[in-house]
PDB file of C-alpha atoms in Angstrom:
ATOM      1  CA  MET A 881      97.718 122.671 135.037  1.00 68.00           C
ATOM      2  CA  PRO A 882      94.192 121.245 135.228  1.00 89.00           C
ATOM      3  CA  ILE A 883      93.311 118.009 133.458  1.00 96.00           C
ATOM      4  CA  PRO A 884      91.675 118.996 130.154  1.00 97.00           C
ATOM      5  CA  SER A 885      88.066 118.149 129.504  1.00 98.00           C
ATOM      6  CA  ARG A 886      87.302 116.235 126.321  1.00 98.00           C
ATOM      7  CA  ALA A 887      86.315 119.458 124.557  1.00 98.00           C
ATOM      8  CA  ALA A 888      89.432 121.273 125.760  1.00 98.00           C
ATOM      9  CA  LEU A 889      91.646 118.393 124.665  1.00 98.00           C
ATOM     10  CA  VAL A 890      90.059 118.288 121.208  1.00 98.00           C
ATOM     11  CA  GLU A 891      90.760 122.006 120.843  1.00 98.00           C
ATOM     12  CA  HIS A 892      94.359 121.503 121.966  1.00 98.00           C
ATOM     13  CA  LEU A 893      94.918 118.583 119.567  1.00 98.00           C
ATOM     14  CA  VAL A 894      93.713 120.667 116.626  1.00 98.00           C
ATOM     15  CA  ARG A 895      95.644 123.799 117.646  1.00 98.00           C
ATOM     16  CA  THR A 896      98.931 121.909 118.021  1.00 98.00           C
ATOM     17  CA  ARG A 897      98.263 119.752 114.933  1.00 98.00           C
ATOM     18  CA  ILE A 898      98.449 116.485 116.851  1.00 98.00           C
ATOM     19  CA  ALA A 899      95.132 115.927 115.093  1.00 98.00           C
ATOM     20  CA  GLY A 900      92.973 117.928 112.717  1.00 98.00           C
ATOM     21  CA  ASP A 901      94.953 119.315 109.759  1.00 97.00           C
ATOM     22  CA  VAL A 902      98.173 117.396 110.343  1.00 97.00           C
ATOM     23  CA  ALA A 903     101.574 117.847 108.723  1.00 95.00           C
ATOM     24  CA  THR A 904     101.626 114.501 106.901  1.00 94.00           C
ATOM     25  CA  PRO A 905     100.483 115.221 103.314  1.00 96.00           C
ATOM     26  CA  ARG A 906      97.845 113.225 101.499  1.00 98.00           C
ATOM     27  CA  ASP A 907     100.205 111.836  98.847  1.00 97.00           C
ATOM     28  CA  ASN A 908     102.483 110.429 101.569  1.00 98.00           C
ATOM     29  CA  ASN A 909      99.548 108.728 103.263  1.00 98.00           C
ATOM     30  CA  LEU A 910      98.356 107.152 100.020  1.00 98.00           C
ATOM     31  CA  SER A 911     101.840 105.976  99.037  1.00 98.00           C
ATOM     32  CA  HIS A 912     102.161 104.149 102.365  1.00 98.00           C
ATOM     33  CA  TYR A 913      98.731 102.547 101.965  1.00 98.00           C
ATOM     34  CA  ARG A 914      99.795 101.374  98.501  1.00 98.00           C
ATOM     35  CA  GLU A 915     103.092  99.968  99.759  1.00 98.00           C
ATOM     36  CA  LEU A 916     101.298  98.021 102.494  1.00 98.00           C
ATOM     37  CA  ALA A 917      98.731  96.681 100.012  1.00 98.00           C
ATOM     38  CA  ASN A 918     101.553  95.652  97.655  1.00 98.00           C
ATOM     39  CA  GLY A 919     103.102  93.514 100.381  1.00 98.00           C
ATOM     40  CA  ASN A 920     106.020  95.706 101.449  1.00 98.00           C
ATOM     41  CA  ARG A 921     106.710  94.312 104.921  1.00 97.00           C
ATOM     42  CA  HIS A 922     108.414  97.491 106.073  1.00 97.00           C
ATOM     43  CA  PHE A 923     104.907  98.954 106.243  1.00 98.00           C
ATOM     44  CA  TRP A 924     103.376  95.946 108.035  1.00 98.00           C
ATOM     45  CA  LEU A 925     105.033  96.982 111.349  1.00 98.00           C
ATOM     46  CA  GLY A 926     105.560  93.429 112.530  1.00 98.00           C
ATOM     47  CA  LEU A 927     102.059  92.202 111.729  1.00 98.00           C
ATOM     48  CA  GLU A 928     101.342  89.285 109.397  1.00 98.00           C
ATOM     49  CA  LEU A 929      98.699  90.688 107.063  1.00 98.00           C
ATOM     50  CA  GLY A 930      98.853  87.997 104.382  1.00 97.00           C
ATOM     51  CA  ASP A 931      96.834  88.962 101.332  1.00 97.00           C
ATOM     52  CA  ARG A 932      93.907  90.298 103.333  1.00 97.00           C
ATOM     53  CA  TRP A 933      94.722  93.948 102.601  1.00 98.00           C
ATOM     54  CA  SER A 934      95.918  93.755  99.025  1.00 98.00           C
ATOM     55  CA  ASP A 935      93.388  96.356  97.864  1.00 98.00           C
ATOM     56  CA  GLU A 936      94.596  99.897  98.572  1.00 97.00           C
ATOM     57  CA  GLN A 937      90.991 101.124  98.713  1.00 98.00           C
ATOM     58  CA  ASP A 938      90.217  98.713 101.560  1.00 98.00           C
ATOM     59  CA  VAL A 939      93.140 100.157 103.494  1.00 98.00           C
ATOM     60  CA  LEU A 940      91.905 103.689 102.797  1.00 98.00           C
ATOM     61  CA  ALA A 941      88.419 102.775 104.035  1.00 98.00           C
ATOM     62  CA  VAL A 942      89.795 101.549 107.380  1.00 98.00           C
ATOM     63  CA  MET A 943      91.974 104.638 107.732  1.00 98.00           C
ATOM     64  CA  ALA A 944      89.008 106.904 107.066  1.00 98.00           C
ATOM     65  CA  GLU A 945      86.947 105.040 109.686  1.00 98.00           C
ATOM     66  CA  ARG A 946      89.583 104.656 112.400  1.00 98.00           C
ATOM     67  CA  CYS A 947      91.939 107.597 111.820  1.00 98.00           C
ATOM     68  CA  GLY A 948      89.810 110.210 110.103  1.00 98.00           C
ATOM     69  CA  VAL A 949      91.657 110.721 106.831  1.00 98.00           C
ATOM     70  CA  SER A 950      89.587 111.723 103.809  1.00 97.00           C
ATOM     71  CA  ASP A 951      87.666 108.790 102.356  1.00 97.00           C
ATOM     72  CA  ASP A 952      87.702 110.309  98.849  1.00 96.00           C
ATOM     73  CA  PRO A 953      89.924 108.134  96.610  1.00 94.00           C
ATOM     74  CA  GLU A 954      90.211 111.038  94.171  1.00 94.00           C
ATOM     75  CA  HIS A 955      91.776 113.268  96.827  1.00 95.00           C
ATOM     76  CA  ARG A 956      95.424 112.526  96.069  1.00 95.00           C
ATOM     77  CA  GLN A 957      97.368 115.698  96.923  1.00 96.00           C
ATOM     78  CA  GLY A 958      97.412 118.391  99.579  1.00 96.00           C
ATOM     79  CA  GLN A 959      96.005 118.375 103.094  1.00 95.00           C
ATOM     80  CA  ASP A 960      94.923 115.280 104.978  1.00 96.00           C
ATOM     81  CA  THR A 961      93.433 114.988 108.430  1.00 98.00           C
ATOM     82  CA  ILE A 962      93.194 113.016 111.647  1.00 98.00           C
ATOM     83  CA  ASP A 963      89.841 113.265 113.397  1.00 98.00           C
ATOM     84  CA  PRO A 964      90.532 114.584 116.930  1.00 98.00           C
ATOM     85  CA  GLU A 965      87.364 112.927 118.215  1.00 98.00           C
ATOM     86  CA  LEU A 966      88.786 109.568 117.110  1.00 98.00           C
ATOM     87  CA  THR A 967      92.030 110.440 118.898  1.00 98.00           C
ATOM     88  CA  VAL A 968      90.180 111.013 122.161  1.00 98.00           C
ATOM     89  CA  ASP A 969      88.060 107.891 121.603  1.00 98.00           C
ATOM     90  CA  GLY A 970      91.313 105.941 121.253  1.00 98.00           C
ATOM     91  CA  LEU A 971      92.713 107.498 124.414  1.00 98.00           C
ATOM     92  CA  ASP A 972      89.566 106.436 126.272  1.00 98.00           C
ATOM     93  CA  ARG A 973      89.972 102.838 125.042  1.00 98.00           C
ATOM     94  CA  MET A 974      93.641 102.892 125.978  1.00 98.00           C
ATOM     95  CA  ALA A 975      92.773 104.272 129.434  1.00 98.00           C
ATOM     96  CA  ALA A 976      90.377 101.391 130.030  1.00 98.00           C
ATOM     97  CA  ARG A 977      93.127  98.868 129.260  1.00 98.00           C
ATOM     98  CA  LEU A 978      95.623 100.711 131.478  1.00 98.00           C
ATOM     99  CA  ARG A 979      93.077 100.748 134.290  1.00 98.00           C
ATOM    100  CA  LYS A 980      92.768  96.953 133.998  1.00 98.00           C
ATOM    101  CA  ALA A 981      96.541  96.563 134.038  1.00 98.00           C
ATOM    102  CA  ALA A 982      96.762  98.592 137.233  1.00 98.00           C
ATOM    103  CA  ALA A 983      93.889  96.736 138.894  1.00 98.00           C
ATOM    104  CA  ASP A 984      95.462  93.353 138.098  1.00 98.00           C
ATOM    105  CA  GLY A 985      99.070  94.357 138.840  1.00 98.00           C
ATOM    106  CA  GLU A 986     100.137  93.256 135.382  1.00 98.00           C
ATOM    107  CA  ARG A 987     103.628  93.020 133.925  1.00 98.00           C
ATOM    108  CA  VAL A 988     103.905  95.864 131.402  1.00 98.00           C
ATOM    109  CA  LEU A 989     106.543  96.584 128.783  1.00 98.00           C
ATOM    110  CA  VAL A 990     106.697 100.135 127.439  1.00 98.00           C
ATOM    111  CA  ALA A 991     108.586 100.911 124.213  1.00 98.00           C
ATOM    112  CA  THR A 992     108.842 103.506 121.469  1.00 98.00           C
ATOM    113  CA  GLY A 993     110.200 103.771 117.963  1.00 97.00           C
ATOM    114  CA  HIS A 994     109.531 107.508 118.038  1.00 96.00           C
ATOM    115  CA  PRO A 995     111.674 108.818 120.920  1.00 95.00           C
ATOM    116  CA  GLY A 996     111.826 112.326 119.483  1.00 94.00           C
ATOM    117  CA  GLY A 997     108.089 112.742 119.901  1.00 95.00           C
ATOM    118  CA  LEU A 998     106.610 110.157 122.235  1.00 97.00           C
ATOM    119  CA  LEU A 999     109.338 109.226 124.718  1.00 97.00           C
ATOM    120  CA  ASP A1000     107.924 111.308 127.556  1.00 97.00           C
ATOM    121  CA  VAL A1001     104.367 110.097 126.889  1.00 98.00           C
ATOM    122  CA  HIS A1002     105.594 106.546 127.392  1.00 98.00           C
ATOM    123  CA  ARG A1003     107.854 107.443 130.336  1.00 98.00           C
ATOM    124  CA  ARG A1004     104.997 109.043 132.241  1.00 98.00           C
ATOM    125  CA  THR A1005     102.768 106.065 131.467  1.00 98.00           C
ATOM    126  CA  ALA A1006     105.387 103.662 132.837  1.00 98.00           C
ATOM    127  CA  ASP A1007     105.841 105.786 135.968  1.00 98.00           C
ATOM    128  CA  ALA A1008     102.099 105.895 136.610  1.00 98.00           C
ATOM    129  CA  LEU A1009     101.675 102.151 136.117  1.00 98.00           C
ATOM    130  CA  ARG A1010     104.551 101.351 138.478  1.00 98.00           C
ATOM    131  CA  SER A1011     103.072 103.663 141.115  1.00 97.00           C
ATOM    132  CA  ALA A1012      99.782 101.795 140.739  1.00 97.00           C
ATOM    133  CA  GLY A1013     101.451  98.448 141.436  1.00 97.00           C
ATOM    134  CA  CYS A1014     102.359  97.163 137.981  1.00 98.00           C
ATOM    135  CA  GLU A1015     105.704  95.554 137.249  1.00 98.00           C
ATOM    136  CA  ILE A1016     107.485  97.462 134.496  1.00 98.00           C
ATOM    137  CA  VAL A1017     109.360  94.710 132.675  1.00 98.00           C
ATOM    138  CA  LYS A1018     113.133  95.077 132.763  1.00 98.00           C
ATOM    139  CA  ILE A1019     114.518  93.992 129.422  1.00 98.00           C
ATOM    140  CA  PRO A1020     117.530  91.665 129.198  1.00 97.00           C
ATOM    141  CA  GLY A1021     120.902  93.348 129.010  1.00 95.00           C
ATOM    142  CA  GLY A1022     123.138  93.379 125.958  1.00 93.00           C
ATOM    143  CA  LEU A1023     120.383  93.014 123.406  1.00 96.00           C
ATOM    144  CA  MET A1024     121.190  93.674 119.775  1.00 94.00           C
ATOM    145  CA  ALA A1025     118.680  94.042 116.980  1.00 92.00           C
ATOM    146  CA  PRO A1026     120.432  92.618 113.901  1.00 87.00           C
ATOM    147  CA  ASP A1027     121.218  95.341 111.350  1.00 82.00           C
ATOM    148  CA  GLU A1028     119.432  97.848 113.594  1.00 84.00           C
ATOM    149  CA  GLY A1029     121.430  98.680 116.713  1.00 93.00           C
ATOM    150  CA  MET A1030     121.346  98.116 120.473  1.00 96.00           C
ATOM    151  CA  VAL A1031     118.108  97.737 122.394  1.00 97.00           C
ATOM    152  CA  PHE A1032     118.033  99.171 125.889  1.00 93.00           C
ATOM    153  CA  GLN A1033     115.791 100.983 128.357  1.00 96.00           C
ATOM    154  CA  PHE A1034     115.880 104.700 128.922  1.00 93.00           C
ATOM    155  CA  ALA A1035     113.606 105.979 131.715  1.00 93.00           C
ATOM    156  CA  ASP A1036     111.796 102.614 131.749  1.00 96.00           C
ATOM    157  CA  VAL A1037     111.054 102.835 128.003  1.00 98.00           C
ATOM    158  CA  ALA A1038     112.630 100.376 125.582  1.00 98.00           C
ATOM    159  CA  VAL A1039     114.313 102.173 122.682  1.00 97.00           C
ATOM    160  CA  LEU A1040     116.736 101.537 119.859  1.00 97.00           C
ATOM    161  CA  GLU A1041     120.190 103.109 120.177  1.00 95.00           C
ATOM    162  CA  ARG A1042     122.675 103.587 117.381  1.00 91.00           C
ATOM    163  CA  GLY A1043     125.805 105.707 117.490  1.00 87.00           C
ATOM    164  CA  ALA A1044     124.991 107.053 120.988  1.00 87.00           C
ATOM    165  CA  THR A1045     121.665 108.341 119.647  1.00 92.00           C
ATOM    166  CA  LEU A1046     118.087 107.224 120.307  1.00 93.00           C
ATOM    167  CA  TRP A1047     116.842 106.041 116.958  1.00 93.00           C
ATOM    168  CA  HIS A1048     113.541 106.467 115.116  1.00 94.00           C
ATOM    169  CA  THR A1049     112.500 103.048 113.824  1.00 96.00           C
ATOM    170  CA  HIS A1050     109.424 101.358 112.399  1.00 95.00           C
ATOM    171  CA  SER A1051     111.077  97.941 112.627  1.00 96.00           C
ATOM    172  CA  PRO A1052     109.652  95.028 114.667  1.00 97.00           C
ATOM    173  CA  VAL A1053     113.164  93.598 115.109  1.00 97.00           C
ATOM    174  CA  PRO A1054     113.925  95.385 118.416  1.00 97.00           C
ATOM    175  CA  MET A1055     110.758  94.021 120.022  1.00 98.00           C
ATOM    176  CA  THR A1056     111.542  90.568 118.675  1.00 97.00           C
ATOM    177  CA  ALA A1057     114.943  90.820 120.377  1.00 97.00           C
ATOM    178  CA  ILE A1058     113.314  91.707 123.703  1.00 98.00           C
ATOM    179  CA  LEU A1059     110.685  88.961 123.629  1.00 98.00           C
ATOM    180  CA  ASP A1060     113.168  86.321 122.485  1.00 98.00           C
ATOM    181  CA  GLY A1061     115.597  87.499 125.189  1.00 97.00           C
ATOM    182  CA  LEU A1062     112.967  87.145 127.893  1.00 98.00           C
ATOM    183  CA  GLU A1063     112.160  83.620 126.705  1.00 98.00           C
ATOM    184  CA  ARG A1064     115.849  82.640 126.683  1.00 97.00           C
ATOM    185  CA  GLU A1065     116.124  83.769 130.304  1.00 97.00           C
ATOM    186  CA  GLY A1066     113.016  81.790 131.254  1.00 98.00           C
ATOM    187  CA  ARG A1067     111.161  84.936 132.239  1.00 98.00           C
ATOM    188  CA  PRO A1068     107.466  85.498 131.561  1.00 98.00           C
ATOM    189  CA  LEU A1069     106.442  87.664 128.645  1.00 98.00           C
ATOM    190  CA  PRO A1070     104.598  90.920 129.397  1.00 98.00           C
ATOM    191  CA  ASP A1071     100.875  90.886 130.017  1.00 98.00           C
ATOM    192  CA  LEU A1072     100.654  94.198 128.175  1.00 98.00           C
ATOM    193  CA  VAL A1073     102.804  96.192 125.774  1.00 98.00           C
ATOM    194  CA  VAL A1074     102.337  99.952 125.445  1.00 98.00           C
ATOM    195  CA  ALA A1075     104.190 101.114 122.354  1.00 98.00           C
ATOM    196  CA  ASP A1076     104.020 102.319 118.746  1.00 98.00           C
ATOM    197  CA  HIS A1077     105.323 101.342 115.305  1.00 95.00           C
ATOM    198  CA  GLY A1078     106.785  97.858 114.903  1.00 97.00           C
ATOM    199  CA  TRP A1079     107.233  97.489 118.655  1.00 98.00           C
ATOM    200  CA  ALA A1080     103.444  97.391 119.073  1.00 98.00           C
ATOM    201  CA  GLY A1081     102.803  95.354 115.933  1.00 98.00           C
ATOM    202  CA  CYS A1082     105.345  92.674 116.819  1.00 98.00           C
ATOM    203  CA  ALA A1083     103.948  92.276 120.341  1.00 98.00           C
ATOM    204  CA  GLY A1084     100.398  91.955 119.055  1.00 98.00           C
ATOM    205  CA  GLN A1085     101.469  89.394 116.466  1.00 98.00           C
ATOM    206  CA  ARG A1086     103.121  87.375 119.239  1.00 98.00           C
ATOM    207  CA  GLY A1087      99.771  87.200 121.043  1.00 98.00           C
ATOM    208  CA  ILE A1088     100.514  89.822 123.708  1.00 98.00           C
ATOM    209  CA  ASP A1089      97.932  92.488 124.516  1.00 98.00           C
ATOM    210  CA  SER A1090      99.269  95.510 122.628  1.00 98.00           C
ATOM    211  CA  ILE A1091      98.098  99.120 122.698  1.00 98.00           C
ATOM    212  CA  GLY A1092      99.733 102.095 121.067  1.00 98.00           C
ATOM    213  CA  TYR A1093      99.851 105.143 118.873  1.00 98.00           C
ATOM    214  CA  ALA A1094     100.015 105.513 115.094  1.00 98.00           C
ATOM    215  CA  ASP A1095     100.193 108.305 112.551  1.00 98.00           C
ATOM    216  CA  SER A1096      97.994 108.670 109.493  1.00 98.00           C
ATOM    217  CA  ASN A1097     100.732 107.283 107.235  1.00 97.00           C
ATOM    218  CA  ASP A1098     101.214 104.122 109.346  1.00 97.00           C
ATOM    219  CA  PRO A1099      98.105 102.078 108.532  1.00 98.00           C
ATOM    220  CA  ALA A1100      99.223  98.670 109.799  1.00 98.00           C
ATOM    221  CA  LEU A1101      98.329  99.151 113.476  1.00 98.00           C
ATOM    222  CA  PHE A1102      94.858 100.373 112.512  1.00 98.00           C
ATOM    223  CA  LEU A1103      94.390  97.238 110.417  1.00 98.00           C
ATOM    224  CA  GLY A1104      95.675  95.220 113.366  1.00 98.00           C
ATOM    225  CA  GLU A1105      93.049  96.764 115.609  1.00 98.00           C
ATOM    226  CA  ALA A1106      90.357  96.109 113.004  1.00 98.00           C
ATOM    227  CA  GLU A1107      91.407  92.433 112.980  1.00 98.00           C
ATOM    228  CA  GLY A1108      91.832  92.200 116.764  1.00 98.00           C
ATOM    229  CA  THR A1109      95.602  91.592 116.756  1.00 98.00           C
ATOM    230  CA  VAL A1110      96.217  95.019 118.304  1.00 98.00           C
ATOM    231  CA  GLN A1111      93.845  96.007 121.090  1.00 98.00           C
ATOM    232  CA  VAL A1112      93.978  99.810 120.761  1.00 98.00           C
ATOM    233  CA  THR A1113      95.474 102.155 118.178  1.00 98.00           C
ATOM    234  CA  VAL A1114      95.294 105.873 118.969  1.00 98.00           C
ATOM    235  CA  PRO A1115      95.518 108.096 115.859  1.00 98.00           C
ATOM    236  CA  LEU A1116      97.803 111.118 116.121  1.00 98.00           C
ATOM    237  CA  ASP A1117     100.688 112.923 114.500  1.00 98.00           C
ATOM    238  CA  ASP A1118     103.558 111.204 116.289  1.00 96.00           C
ATOM    239  CA  HIS A1119     106.157 113.956 115.904  1.00 95.00           C
ATOM    240  CA  VAL A1120     104.837 117.499 116.214  1.00 96.00           C
ATOM    241  CA  ALA A1121     106.872 120.676 116.631  1.00 92.00           C
ATOM    242  CA  ASP A1122     107.253 120.439 120.421  1.00 97.00           C
ATOM    243  CA  PRO A1123     106.999 117.188 122.430  1.00 97.00           C
ATOM    244  CA  ARG A1124     105.506 119.222 125.310  1.00 97.00           C
ATOM    245  CA  TYR A1125     102.365 119.505 123.190  1.00 98.00           C
ATOM    246  CA  TYR A1126     101.612 115.898 124.163  1.00 98.00           C
ATOM    247  CA  ASP A1127     101.495 116.735 127.892  1.00 98.00           C
ATOM    248  CA  PRO A1128      97.754 117.595 128.082  1.00 98.00           C
ATOM    249  CA  MET A1129      96.969 114.447 126.104  1.00 98.00           C
ATOM    250  CA  THR A1130      99.009 112.344 128.521  1.00 98.00           C
ATOM    251  CA  ASP A1131      97.325 114.038 131.483  1.00 98.00           C
ATOM    252  CA  TYR A1132      93.914 113.197 130.021  1.00 98.00           C
ATOM    253  CA  LEU A1133      94.936 109.576 129.370  1.00 98.00           C
ATOM    254  CA  LEU A1134      96.366 108.902 132.816  1.00 98.00           C
ATOM    255  CA  ASP A1135      93.481 110.642 134.551  1.00 98.00           C
ATOM    256  CA  ALA A1136      90.941 108.614 132.569  1.00 98.00           C
ATOM    257  CA  ALA A1137      92.840 105.480 133.587  1.00 98.00           C
ATOM    258  CA  GLY A1138      92.670 106.451 137.259  1.00 97.00           C
ATOM    259  CA  LEU A1139      96.446 106.773 137.423  1.00 97.00           C
ATOM    260  CA  LEU A1140      96.719 110.388 138.501  1.00 91.00           C
ATOM    261  CA  PRO A1141      96.089 111.836 141.959  1.00 77.00           C
ATOM    262  CA  SER A1142      93.000 113.961 142.392  1.00 61.00           C
ATOM    263  CA  VAL A1143      93.575 117.277 140.613  1.00 59.00           C
ATOM    264  CA  ASP A1144      91.563 120.114 139.140  1.00 58.00           C
ATOM    265  CA  ARG A1145      89.858 119.579 135.817  1.00 59.00           C
ATOM    266  CA  ALA A1146      89.253 122.119 133.086  1.00 58.00           C
TER     267      ALA A1146
END
């Protein structure tokens, strides 16, 4: 398949509901913004936000600017949106950081709290970075995330496992376990983390370059990017009907980063 042009990718994102009219309803988005503003750390995704985002309307304003949700505070029910142009803008920023990682042969840790949707996006990114000369960080063995489960790598992507199942998690605890484990072994921390959810937030809070993906009901990483703690946050629906829908997006990302061989373009 040819690499999609920007216009073709935008059309694909809207058609598959990765962006555009997404499945996450407006009331769910607003409830998460309120929880974050009220200091519920589950919604901080590993970031330390203090009291800087205690006004729900400030959170909404950032989400409208960086994700593309409606900026109307009176719109409280029904459909909400992610702007596909902002999704592609985020992919372009992410591609620039991946290109730098490849050029410098950086140590990169790839992780996901959303294996049902984004595992293959991250796997292909790790494969491409290794082929370009990056070191994909091997996490310490036997890691446990307290009250969460076991942390291990599957296809070069760090994930949480519980009951022989890859687990969906927003928690920063698994990433904390990895970074603390690397320090205990006297190994260097990653130069770059490519992730989502609390995996990305925790890494950014620890001072590591962190880039990742976030849904419209996960505002913390967008706030982290606004404050400079997270380098790039790409807005998208992080669990659509078929994970294969992310393939053209991943093709576009890796091509923009110079990590794909020369191929046809749409």
